[in-house]
Coordinates of C-alpha atoms in Angstrom, one line a residue:
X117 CA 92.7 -136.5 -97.7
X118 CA 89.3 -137.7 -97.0
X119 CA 89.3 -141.8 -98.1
X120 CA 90.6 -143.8 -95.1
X121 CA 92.0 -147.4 -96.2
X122 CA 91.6 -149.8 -93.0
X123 CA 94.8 -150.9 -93.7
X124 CA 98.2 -149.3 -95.2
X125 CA 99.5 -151.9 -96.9
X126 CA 102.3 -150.1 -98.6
X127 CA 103.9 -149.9 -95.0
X128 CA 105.0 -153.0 -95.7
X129 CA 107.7 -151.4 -97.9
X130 CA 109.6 -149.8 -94.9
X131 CA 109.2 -152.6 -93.0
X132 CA 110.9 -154.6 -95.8
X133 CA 113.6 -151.8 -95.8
X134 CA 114.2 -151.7 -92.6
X135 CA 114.7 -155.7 -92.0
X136 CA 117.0 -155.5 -95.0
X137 CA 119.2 -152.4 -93.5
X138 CA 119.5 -154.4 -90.2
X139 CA 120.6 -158.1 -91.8
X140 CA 122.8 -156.3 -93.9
X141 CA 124.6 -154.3 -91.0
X142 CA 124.9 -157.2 -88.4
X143 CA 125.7 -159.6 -91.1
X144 CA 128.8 -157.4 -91.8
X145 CA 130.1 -156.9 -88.2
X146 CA 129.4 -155.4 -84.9
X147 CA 130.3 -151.8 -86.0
X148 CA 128.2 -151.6 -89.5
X149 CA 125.1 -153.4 -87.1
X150 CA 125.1 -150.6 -84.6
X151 CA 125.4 -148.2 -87.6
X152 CA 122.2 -149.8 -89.4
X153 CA 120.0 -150.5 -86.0
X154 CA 119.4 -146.8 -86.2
X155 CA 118.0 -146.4 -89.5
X156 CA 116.9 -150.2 -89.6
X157 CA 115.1 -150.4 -86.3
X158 CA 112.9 -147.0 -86.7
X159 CA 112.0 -148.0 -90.0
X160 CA 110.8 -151.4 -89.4
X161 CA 109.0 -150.2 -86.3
X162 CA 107.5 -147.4 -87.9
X163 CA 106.7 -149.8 -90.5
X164 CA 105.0 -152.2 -88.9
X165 CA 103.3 -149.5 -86.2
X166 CA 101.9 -147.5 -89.5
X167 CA 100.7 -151.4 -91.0
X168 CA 99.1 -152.4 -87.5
X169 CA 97.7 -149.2 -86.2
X170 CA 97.4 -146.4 -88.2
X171 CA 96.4 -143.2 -87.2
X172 CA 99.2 -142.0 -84.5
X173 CA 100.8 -138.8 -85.8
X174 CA 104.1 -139.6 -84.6
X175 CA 104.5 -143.1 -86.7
X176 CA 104.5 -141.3 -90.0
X177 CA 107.2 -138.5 -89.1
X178 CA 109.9 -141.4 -87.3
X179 CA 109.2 -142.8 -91.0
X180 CA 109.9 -139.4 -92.9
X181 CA 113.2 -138.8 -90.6
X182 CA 114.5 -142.5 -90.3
X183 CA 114.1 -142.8 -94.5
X184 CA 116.1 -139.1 -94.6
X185 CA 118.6 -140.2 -92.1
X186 CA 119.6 -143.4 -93.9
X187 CA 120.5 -142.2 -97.3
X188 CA 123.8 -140.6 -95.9
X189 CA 124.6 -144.1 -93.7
X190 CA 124.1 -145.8 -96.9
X191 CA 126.5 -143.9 -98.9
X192 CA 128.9 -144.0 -95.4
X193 CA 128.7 -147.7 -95.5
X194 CA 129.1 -148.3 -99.8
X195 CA 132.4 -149.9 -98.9
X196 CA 131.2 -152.4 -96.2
X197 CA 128.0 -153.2 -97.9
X198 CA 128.9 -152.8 -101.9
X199 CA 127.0 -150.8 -104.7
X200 CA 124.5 -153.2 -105.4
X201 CA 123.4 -153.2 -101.7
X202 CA 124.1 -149.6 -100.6
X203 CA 121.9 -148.7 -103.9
X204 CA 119.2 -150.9 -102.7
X205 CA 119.0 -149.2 -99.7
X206 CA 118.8 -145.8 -100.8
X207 CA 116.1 -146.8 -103.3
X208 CA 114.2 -148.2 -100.3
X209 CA 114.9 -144.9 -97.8
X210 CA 113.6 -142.8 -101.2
X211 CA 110.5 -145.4 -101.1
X212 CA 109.9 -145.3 -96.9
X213 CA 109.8 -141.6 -97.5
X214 CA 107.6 -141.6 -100.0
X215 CA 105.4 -144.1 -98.2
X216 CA 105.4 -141.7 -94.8
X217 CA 104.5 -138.5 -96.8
X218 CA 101.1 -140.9 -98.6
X219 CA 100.5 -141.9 -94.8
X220 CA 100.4 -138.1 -94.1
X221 CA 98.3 -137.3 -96.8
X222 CA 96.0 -139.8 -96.2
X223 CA 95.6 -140.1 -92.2
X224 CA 95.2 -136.4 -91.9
X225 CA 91.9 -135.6 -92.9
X226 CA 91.1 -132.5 -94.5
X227 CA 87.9 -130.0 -94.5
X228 CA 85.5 -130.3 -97.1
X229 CA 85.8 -126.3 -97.9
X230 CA 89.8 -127.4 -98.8
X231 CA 90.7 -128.0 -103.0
X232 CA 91.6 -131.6 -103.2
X233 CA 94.7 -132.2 -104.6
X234 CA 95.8 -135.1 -107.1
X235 CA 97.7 -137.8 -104.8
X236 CA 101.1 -138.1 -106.4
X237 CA 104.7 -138.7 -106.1
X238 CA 105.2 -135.2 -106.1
X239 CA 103.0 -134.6 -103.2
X240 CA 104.0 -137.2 -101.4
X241 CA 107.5 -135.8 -101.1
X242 CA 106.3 -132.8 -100.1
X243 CA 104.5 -134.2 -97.5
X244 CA 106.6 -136.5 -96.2
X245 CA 109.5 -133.7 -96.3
X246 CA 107.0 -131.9 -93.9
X247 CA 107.1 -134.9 -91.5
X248 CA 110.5 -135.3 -91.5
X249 CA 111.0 -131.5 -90.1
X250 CA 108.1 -132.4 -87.8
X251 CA 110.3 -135.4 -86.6
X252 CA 112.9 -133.2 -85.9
X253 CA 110.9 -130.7 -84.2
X254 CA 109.2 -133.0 -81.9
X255 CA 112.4 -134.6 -81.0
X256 CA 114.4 -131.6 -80.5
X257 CA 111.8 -129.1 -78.2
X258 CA 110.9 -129.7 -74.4
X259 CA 108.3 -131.6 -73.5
X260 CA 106.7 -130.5 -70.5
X261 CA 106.8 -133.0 -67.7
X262 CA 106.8 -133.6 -63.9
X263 CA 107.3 -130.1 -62.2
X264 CA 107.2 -128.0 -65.0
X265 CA 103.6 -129.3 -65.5
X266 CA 103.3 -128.1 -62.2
X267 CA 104.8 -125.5 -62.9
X268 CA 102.5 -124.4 -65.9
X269 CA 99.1 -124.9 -63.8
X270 CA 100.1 -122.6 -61.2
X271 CA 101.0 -120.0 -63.7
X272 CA 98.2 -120.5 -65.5
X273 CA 96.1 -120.1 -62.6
X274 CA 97.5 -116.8 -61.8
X275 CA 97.3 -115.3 -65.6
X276 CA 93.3 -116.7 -65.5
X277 CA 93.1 -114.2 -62.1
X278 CA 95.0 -111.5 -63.4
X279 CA 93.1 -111.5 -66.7
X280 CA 89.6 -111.4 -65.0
X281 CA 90.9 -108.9 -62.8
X282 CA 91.8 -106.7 -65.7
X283 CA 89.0 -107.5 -67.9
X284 CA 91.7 -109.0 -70.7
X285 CA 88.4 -111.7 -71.3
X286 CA 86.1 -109.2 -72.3
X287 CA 88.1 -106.8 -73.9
X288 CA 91.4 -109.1 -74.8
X289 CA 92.7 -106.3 -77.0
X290 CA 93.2 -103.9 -73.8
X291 CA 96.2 -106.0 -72.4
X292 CA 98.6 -103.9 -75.4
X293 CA 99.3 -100.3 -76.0
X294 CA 100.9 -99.3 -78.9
X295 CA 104.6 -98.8 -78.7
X296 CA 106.5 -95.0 -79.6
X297 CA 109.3 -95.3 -82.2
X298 CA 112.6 -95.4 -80.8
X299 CA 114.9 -92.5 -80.2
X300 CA 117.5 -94.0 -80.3
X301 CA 118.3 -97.1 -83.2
X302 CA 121.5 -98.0 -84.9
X303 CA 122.1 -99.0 -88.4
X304 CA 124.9 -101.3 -89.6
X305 CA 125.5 -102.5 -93.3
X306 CA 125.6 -106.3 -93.8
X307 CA 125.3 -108.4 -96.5
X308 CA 123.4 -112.0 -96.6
X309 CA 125.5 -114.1 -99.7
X310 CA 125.2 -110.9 -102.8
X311 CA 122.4 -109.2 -100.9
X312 CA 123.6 -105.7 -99.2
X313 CA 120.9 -104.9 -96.5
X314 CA 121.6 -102.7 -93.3
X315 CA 120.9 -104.1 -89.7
X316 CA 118.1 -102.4 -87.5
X317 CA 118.8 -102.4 -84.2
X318 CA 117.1 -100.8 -81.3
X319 CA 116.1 -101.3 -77.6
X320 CA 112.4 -103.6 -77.7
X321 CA 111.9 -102.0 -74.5
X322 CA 109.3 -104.2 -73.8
X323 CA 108.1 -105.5 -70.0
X324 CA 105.6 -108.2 -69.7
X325 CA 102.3 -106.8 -67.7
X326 CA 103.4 -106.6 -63.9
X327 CA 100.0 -108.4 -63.4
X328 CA 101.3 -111.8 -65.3
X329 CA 103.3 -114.4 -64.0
X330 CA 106.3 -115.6 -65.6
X331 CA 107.4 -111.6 -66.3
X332 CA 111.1 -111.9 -64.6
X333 CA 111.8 -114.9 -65.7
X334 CA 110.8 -113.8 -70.0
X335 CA 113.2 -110.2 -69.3
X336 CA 115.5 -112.5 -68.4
X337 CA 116.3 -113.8 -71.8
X338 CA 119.1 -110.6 -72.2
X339 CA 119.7 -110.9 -76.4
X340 CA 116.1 -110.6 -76.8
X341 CA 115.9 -106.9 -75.7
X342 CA 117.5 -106.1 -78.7
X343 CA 115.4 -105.7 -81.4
X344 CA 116.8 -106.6 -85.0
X345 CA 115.7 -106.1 -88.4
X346 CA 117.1 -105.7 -91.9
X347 CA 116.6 -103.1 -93.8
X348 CA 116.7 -103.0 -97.6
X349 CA 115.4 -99.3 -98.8
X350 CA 115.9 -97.7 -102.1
X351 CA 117.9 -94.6 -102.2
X352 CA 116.0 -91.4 -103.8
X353 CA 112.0 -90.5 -103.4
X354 CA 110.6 -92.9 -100.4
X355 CA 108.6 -96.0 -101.8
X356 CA 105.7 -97.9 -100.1
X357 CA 107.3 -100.7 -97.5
X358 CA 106.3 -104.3 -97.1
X359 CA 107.0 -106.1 -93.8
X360 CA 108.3 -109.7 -94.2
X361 CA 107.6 -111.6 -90.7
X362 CA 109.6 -115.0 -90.9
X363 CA 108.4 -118.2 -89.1
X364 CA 109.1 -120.8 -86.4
X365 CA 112.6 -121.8 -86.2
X366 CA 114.1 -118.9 -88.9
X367 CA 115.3 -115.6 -88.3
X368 CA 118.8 -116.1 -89.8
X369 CA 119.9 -114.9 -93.2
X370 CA 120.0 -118.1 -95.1
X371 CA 116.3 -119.3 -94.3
X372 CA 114.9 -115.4 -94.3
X373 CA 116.5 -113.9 -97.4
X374 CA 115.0 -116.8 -99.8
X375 CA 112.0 -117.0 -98.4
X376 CA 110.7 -113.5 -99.2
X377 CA 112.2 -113.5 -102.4
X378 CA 113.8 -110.6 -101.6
X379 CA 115.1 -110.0 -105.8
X380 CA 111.5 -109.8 -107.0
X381 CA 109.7 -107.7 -104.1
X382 CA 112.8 -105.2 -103.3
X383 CA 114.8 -104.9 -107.1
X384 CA 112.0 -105.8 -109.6
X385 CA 108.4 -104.4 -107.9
X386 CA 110.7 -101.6 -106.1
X387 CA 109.4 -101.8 -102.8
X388 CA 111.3 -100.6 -99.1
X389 CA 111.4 -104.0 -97.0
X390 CA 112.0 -104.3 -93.5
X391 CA 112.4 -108.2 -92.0
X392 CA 111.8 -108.4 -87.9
X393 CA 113.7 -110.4 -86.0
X394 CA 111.1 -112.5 -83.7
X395 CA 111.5 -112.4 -80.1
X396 CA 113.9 -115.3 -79.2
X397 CA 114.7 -116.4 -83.0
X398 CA 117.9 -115.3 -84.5
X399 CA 120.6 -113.3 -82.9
X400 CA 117.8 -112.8 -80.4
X401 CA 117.9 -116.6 -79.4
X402 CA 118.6 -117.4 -75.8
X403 CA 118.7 -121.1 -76.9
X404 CA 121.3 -123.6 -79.2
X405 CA 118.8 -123.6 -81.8
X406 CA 116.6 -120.6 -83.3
X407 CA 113.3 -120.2 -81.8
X408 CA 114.1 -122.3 -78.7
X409 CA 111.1 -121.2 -75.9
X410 CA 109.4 -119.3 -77.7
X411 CA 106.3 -122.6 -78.3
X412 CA 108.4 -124.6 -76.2
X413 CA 109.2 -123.1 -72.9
X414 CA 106.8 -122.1 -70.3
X415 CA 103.2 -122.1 -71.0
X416 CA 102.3 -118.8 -70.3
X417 CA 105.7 -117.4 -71.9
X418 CA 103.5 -117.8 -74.8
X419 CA 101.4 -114.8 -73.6
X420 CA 104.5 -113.1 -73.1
X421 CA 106.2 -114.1 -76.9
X422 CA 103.3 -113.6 -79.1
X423 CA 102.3 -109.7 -77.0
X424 CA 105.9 -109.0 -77.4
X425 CA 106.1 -110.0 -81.5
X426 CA 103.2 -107.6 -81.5
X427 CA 104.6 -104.4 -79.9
X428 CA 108.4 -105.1 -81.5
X429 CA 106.6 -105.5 -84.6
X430 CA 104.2 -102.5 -84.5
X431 CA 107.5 -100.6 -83.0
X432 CA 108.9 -101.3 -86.5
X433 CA 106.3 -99.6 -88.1
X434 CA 106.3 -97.1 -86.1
X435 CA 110.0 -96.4 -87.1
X436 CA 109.1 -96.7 -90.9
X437 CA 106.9 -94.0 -90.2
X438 CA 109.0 -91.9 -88.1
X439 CA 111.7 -92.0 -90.8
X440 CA 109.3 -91.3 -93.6
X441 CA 106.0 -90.1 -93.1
X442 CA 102.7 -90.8 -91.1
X443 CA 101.5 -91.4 -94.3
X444 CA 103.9 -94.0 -95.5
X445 CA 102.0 -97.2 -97.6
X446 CA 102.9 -100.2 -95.4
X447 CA 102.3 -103.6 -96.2
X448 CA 102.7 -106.8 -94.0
X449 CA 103.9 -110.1 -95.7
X450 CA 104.2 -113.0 -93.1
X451 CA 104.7 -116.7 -93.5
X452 CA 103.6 -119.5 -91.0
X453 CA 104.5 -118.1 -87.3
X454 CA 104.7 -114.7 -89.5
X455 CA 101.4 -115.3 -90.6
X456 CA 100.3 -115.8 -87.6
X457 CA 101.9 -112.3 -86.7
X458 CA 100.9 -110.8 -89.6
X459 CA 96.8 -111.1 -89.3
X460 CA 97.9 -110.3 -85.6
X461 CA 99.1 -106.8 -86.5
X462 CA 95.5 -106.8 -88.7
X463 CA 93.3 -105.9 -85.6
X464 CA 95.9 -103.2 -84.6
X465 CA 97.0 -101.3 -87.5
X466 CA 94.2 -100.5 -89.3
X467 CA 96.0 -97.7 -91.5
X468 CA 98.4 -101.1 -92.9
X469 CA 97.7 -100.9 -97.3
X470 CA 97.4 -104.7 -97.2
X471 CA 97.8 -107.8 -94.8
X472 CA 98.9 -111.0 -96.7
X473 CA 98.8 -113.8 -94.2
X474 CA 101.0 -116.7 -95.9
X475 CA 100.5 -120.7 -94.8
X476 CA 99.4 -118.9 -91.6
X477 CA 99.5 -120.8 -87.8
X478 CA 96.2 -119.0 -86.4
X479 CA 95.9 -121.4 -83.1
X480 CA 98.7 -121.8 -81.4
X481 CA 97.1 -124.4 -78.7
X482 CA 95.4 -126.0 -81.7
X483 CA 98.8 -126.2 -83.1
X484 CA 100.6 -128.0 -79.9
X485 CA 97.9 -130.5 -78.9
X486 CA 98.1 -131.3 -82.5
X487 CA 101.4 -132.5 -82.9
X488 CA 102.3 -133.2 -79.2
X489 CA 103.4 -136.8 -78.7
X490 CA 100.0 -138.3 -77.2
X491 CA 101.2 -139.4 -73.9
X492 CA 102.7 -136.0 -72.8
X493 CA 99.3 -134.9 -73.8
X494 CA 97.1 -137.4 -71.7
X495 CA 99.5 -136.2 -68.5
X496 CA 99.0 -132.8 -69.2
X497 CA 95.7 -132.5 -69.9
X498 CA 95.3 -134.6 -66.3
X499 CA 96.9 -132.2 -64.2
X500 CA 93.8 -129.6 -65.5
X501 CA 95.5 -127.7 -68.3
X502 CA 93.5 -128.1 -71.9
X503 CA 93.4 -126.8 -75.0
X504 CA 90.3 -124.7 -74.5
X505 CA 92.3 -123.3 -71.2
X506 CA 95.0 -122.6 -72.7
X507 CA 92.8 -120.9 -75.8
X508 CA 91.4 -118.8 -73.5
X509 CA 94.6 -117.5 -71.8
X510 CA 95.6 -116.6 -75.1
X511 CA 92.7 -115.0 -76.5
X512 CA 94.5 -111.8 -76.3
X513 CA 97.4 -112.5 -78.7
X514 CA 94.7 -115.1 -81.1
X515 CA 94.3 -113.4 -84.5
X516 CA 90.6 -115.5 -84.3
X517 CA 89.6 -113.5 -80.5
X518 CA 90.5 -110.7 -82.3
X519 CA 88.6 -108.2 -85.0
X520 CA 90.7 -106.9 -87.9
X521 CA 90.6 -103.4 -88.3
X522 CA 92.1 -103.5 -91.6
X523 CA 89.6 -103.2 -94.0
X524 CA 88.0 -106.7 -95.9
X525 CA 89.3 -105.8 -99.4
X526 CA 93.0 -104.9 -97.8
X527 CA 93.3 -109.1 -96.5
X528 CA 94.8 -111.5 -98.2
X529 CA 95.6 -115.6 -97.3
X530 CA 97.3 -118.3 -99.1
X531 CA 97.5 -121.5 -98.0
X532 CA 98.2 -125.3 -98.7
X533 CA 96.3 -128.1 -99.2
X534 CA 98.1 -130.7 -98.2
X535 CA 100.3 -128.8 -95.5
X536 CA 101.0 -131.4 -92.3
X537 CA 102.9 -128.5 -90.2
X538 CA 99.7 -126.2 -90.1
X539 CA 96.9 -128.0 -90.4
X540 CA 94.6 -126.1 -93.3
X541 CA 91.7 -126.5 -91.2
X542 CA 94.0 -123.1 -89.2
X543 CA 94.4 -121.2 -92.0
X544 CA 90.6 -122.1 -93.5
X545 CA 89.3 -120.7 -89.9
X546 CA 91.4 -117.3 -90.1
X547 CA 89.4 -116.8 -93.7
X548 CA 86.2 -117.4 -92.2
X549 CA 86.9 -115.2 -89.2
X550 CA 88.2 -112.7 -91.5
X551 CA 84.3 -113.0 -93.9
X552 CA 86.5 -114.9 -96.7
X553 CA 88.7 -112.7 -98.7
X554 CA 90.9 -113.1 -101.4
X555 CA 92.0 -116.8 -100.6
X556 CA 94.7 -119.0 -102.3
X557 CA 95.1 -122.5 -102.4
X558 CA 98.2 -124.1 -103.8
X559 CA 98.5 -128.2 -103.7
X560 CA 101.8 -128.9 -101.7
X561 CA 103.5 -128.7 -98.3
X562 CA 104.4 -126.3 -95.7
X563 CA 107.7 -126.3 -96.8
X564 CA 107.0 -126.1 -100.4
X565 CA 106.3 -122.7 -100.0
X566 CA 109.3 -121.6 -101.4
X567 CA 108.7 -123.2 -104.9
X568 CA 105.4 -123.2 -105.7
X569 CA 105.3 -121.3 -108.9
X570 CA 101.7 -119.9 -108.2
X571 CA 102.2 -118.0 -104.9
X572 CA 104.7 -114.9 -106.4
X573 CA 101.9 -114.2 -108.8
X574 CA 99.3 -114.2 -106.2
X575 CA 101.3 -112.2 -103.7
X576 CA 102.2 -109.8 -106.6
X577 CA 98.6 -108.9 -107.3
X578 CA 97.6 -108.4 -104.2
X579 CA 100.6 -105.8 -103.7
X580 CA 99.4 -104.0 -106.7
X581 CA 95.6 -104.2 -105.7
X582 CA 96.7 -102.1 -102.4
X583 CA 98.3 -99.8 -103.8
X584 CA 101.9 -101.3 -103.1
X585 CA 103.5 -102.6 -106.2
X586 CA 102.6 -100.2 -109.7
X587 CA 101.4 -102.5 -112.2
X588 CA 104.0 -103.8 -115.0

């Protein structure tokens, strides 16, 4: 948004909520207390923090998560508390969320060259439901600290050397060669709920440069040699392909399979797909949860994720082609991370029919020092590492250091406007660096992507503008 109130007043609301949940709760006995001081306590602090001092990132995603955590201990605690109070508090968790996603809305300022949404209930929610993954991301990755700061600068030191030494600054696209399609693969059928698809498998075969730190440590991460991707190909005459790159935290059926909505792009346009597996997402995790270290381990295993995405995911095309012809139409669809990956594989793969780059992350340091609880941030950036540093290391894996080779009328972005996970100031700096092509806007959240009724029309154009999709 771009009004800032001085004050939030409608914080007091979850502030309210959160007294109400905690004299409820202690009023009914030790055991319901320490139930409602978890939901109670966050929400009146984040209340009152959001009332007194607007502005710090973190207040308004405590909110989002606290309000989404105390529905189910409302309905948990119906008995204890009764109807009338259990439903008052789940009318004032709906409320607190809806109050973190307007504080979202309207403490992140947005660029003039963005479409202003409407500010509504609607939007809200989707905001706020943005903060509450936020919440949970922040809370669940690794933080750097102590040693591992250490840690980080020495390594960081060491890539700076080795990528003078190699000239990665001048010519960043020289650290990558372009992988050979593998020999040797496996296929396996699998099905994902109805959906029938086969399973890709093959050897990633790749090895961090000898030159970079941190290179023993990444190949040690044994599940992620394996490279995975479904397959869902029509039987007969071969058909154009589409890539679908998932995002952060996804690479398992049940997030992937919806996402791309695999029914409209693979039954009803007729397209081949092929979905990658990201390094360390998936059955490629080396982690409890997908995506663990891949933007929260090691600094420089950054250099080493993103340059490996790259080669596994050019690998793939490689295959495609192998299997069906140098001449094979490919397409790349990617969302968020994917995006990222997707106008990645645009300065590499010039021969690609389209590029559609969807709610894309284009700077990953951007990203981090954007969301990164401010203290961690203040230590870090005292023991010498920075954003611009850390921009610079990864200038060779940054779809902005980078030149697309695929031609202007072949690129394709879409984007939201009021998206708190990617900033759209990310995605509005990838269309400039890219001399502003096809660009859409829809008004909603990162994770509204999935229902926003404008973007399968869009995405379906631009399949059928490259050639892709035939036309109805």
């Amino acid at each position: 948004m771009r009004r800032q109130p001085r004050w939030f007043i409608a914080a007091l609301l979850p502030l309210a909520v959160g007294i109400l949940w905690l004299n409820l709760g202690w009023s009914a006995g030790p055991l319901a207390g320490l139930i409602a001081t978890l939901p109670g306590a966050i929400l009146a602090a984040a209340g009152g923090a959001l009332l007194l001092w607007p502005g710090d990132r973190q207040i308004s995603r405590y909110l989002a998560l606290a309000a989404v955590i105390s529905l189910p201990l409302a309905l948990f605690l119906w008995p204890t508390f009764g109807g009338a109070a259990a439903l008052l508090l789940i009318a004032g968790g709906v409320a607190a969320f809806l109050v973190a996603g307007l504080a979202a809305l309207f403490q992140n300022p947005v660029p003039r060259a963005v479409p202003m949404p409407v500010v509504s209930a609607t939007l809200a929610r989707k905001a706020a439901t943005d903060e509450a993954l936020l919440g949970w991301f922040v809370n669940s990755a690794r933080i750097p600290r102590g040693r591992m700061v250490a840690r980080d600068h020495v390594e960081i030191e060491a890539a700076e050397t080795a990528a003078r030494r190699h000239g990665w600054r001048a010519q960043p696209q020289t650290l990558h060669t372009a992988p050979p399609a593998p020999r040797h693969f496996d296929l396996q059928s699998a099905r994902g709920g109805r959906l029938v698809f086969e399973w890709l498998t093959f050897d990633s075969a790749f090895r961090p440069h000898p030159a970079l730190p941190g290179g023993a440590r990444w190949h040690g991460h044994a599940a992620n040699r394996t490279m995975r991707a479904r397959v869902l190909r029509h039987p007969g005459a071969p058909r154009p392909w589409v890539v679908c790159v998932h995002g952060y935290r996804m690479g398992l059926d049940w997030l992937d399979l919806p996402l791309f909505d695999v029914a409209h792009l693979h039954h009803r346009l007729g397209l081949n797909l092929i979905m990658p597996t990201l390094p360390l997402h998936g059955a490629r995790t080396s982690t409890r949860l997908t995506g663990g270290l891949y933007l929260d381990g090691p600094l420089v295993d950054l250099l080493h994720a993103q340059s490996q995405a790259l080669w596994d995911l050019r690998r793939c095309i490689a295959w495609v082609r192998a299997q069906q012809g140098e001449d094979t139409p490919i397409g790349v669809l990617g969302y968020s991370l994917g995006g990222y990956n997707a106008a990645l594989l645009a300065a590499f793969e010039p021969t690609l029919a389209c590029v559609i780059a969807g709610i894309p992350l284009t700077d990953i340091p951007g990203a981090l020092w954007h969301h990164m609880p401010g203290l961690h941030l203040r230590f870090i950036e005292a023991q010498g590492i920075t954003q611009a540093r850390l921009s610079e290391l990864l200038a060779p894996v940054s779809p902005l250091a980078l030149t697309a080779a695929v031609p202007w009328q072949r690129r394709y972005l879409f984007a939201a406007s009021a998206d708190q996970l990617v900033p759209p100031a990310q995605p509005l700096r990838l269309w400039t660096h890219w001399d502003r092509p096809t660009m859409h806007w829809y008004h909603g959240s990162h994770l509204s992507v999935r229902h926003e009724r404008s973007l399968r029309p869009f995405v379906t154009r631009a399949l059928r503008e490259s050639g892709l999709a035939a036309d109805a």
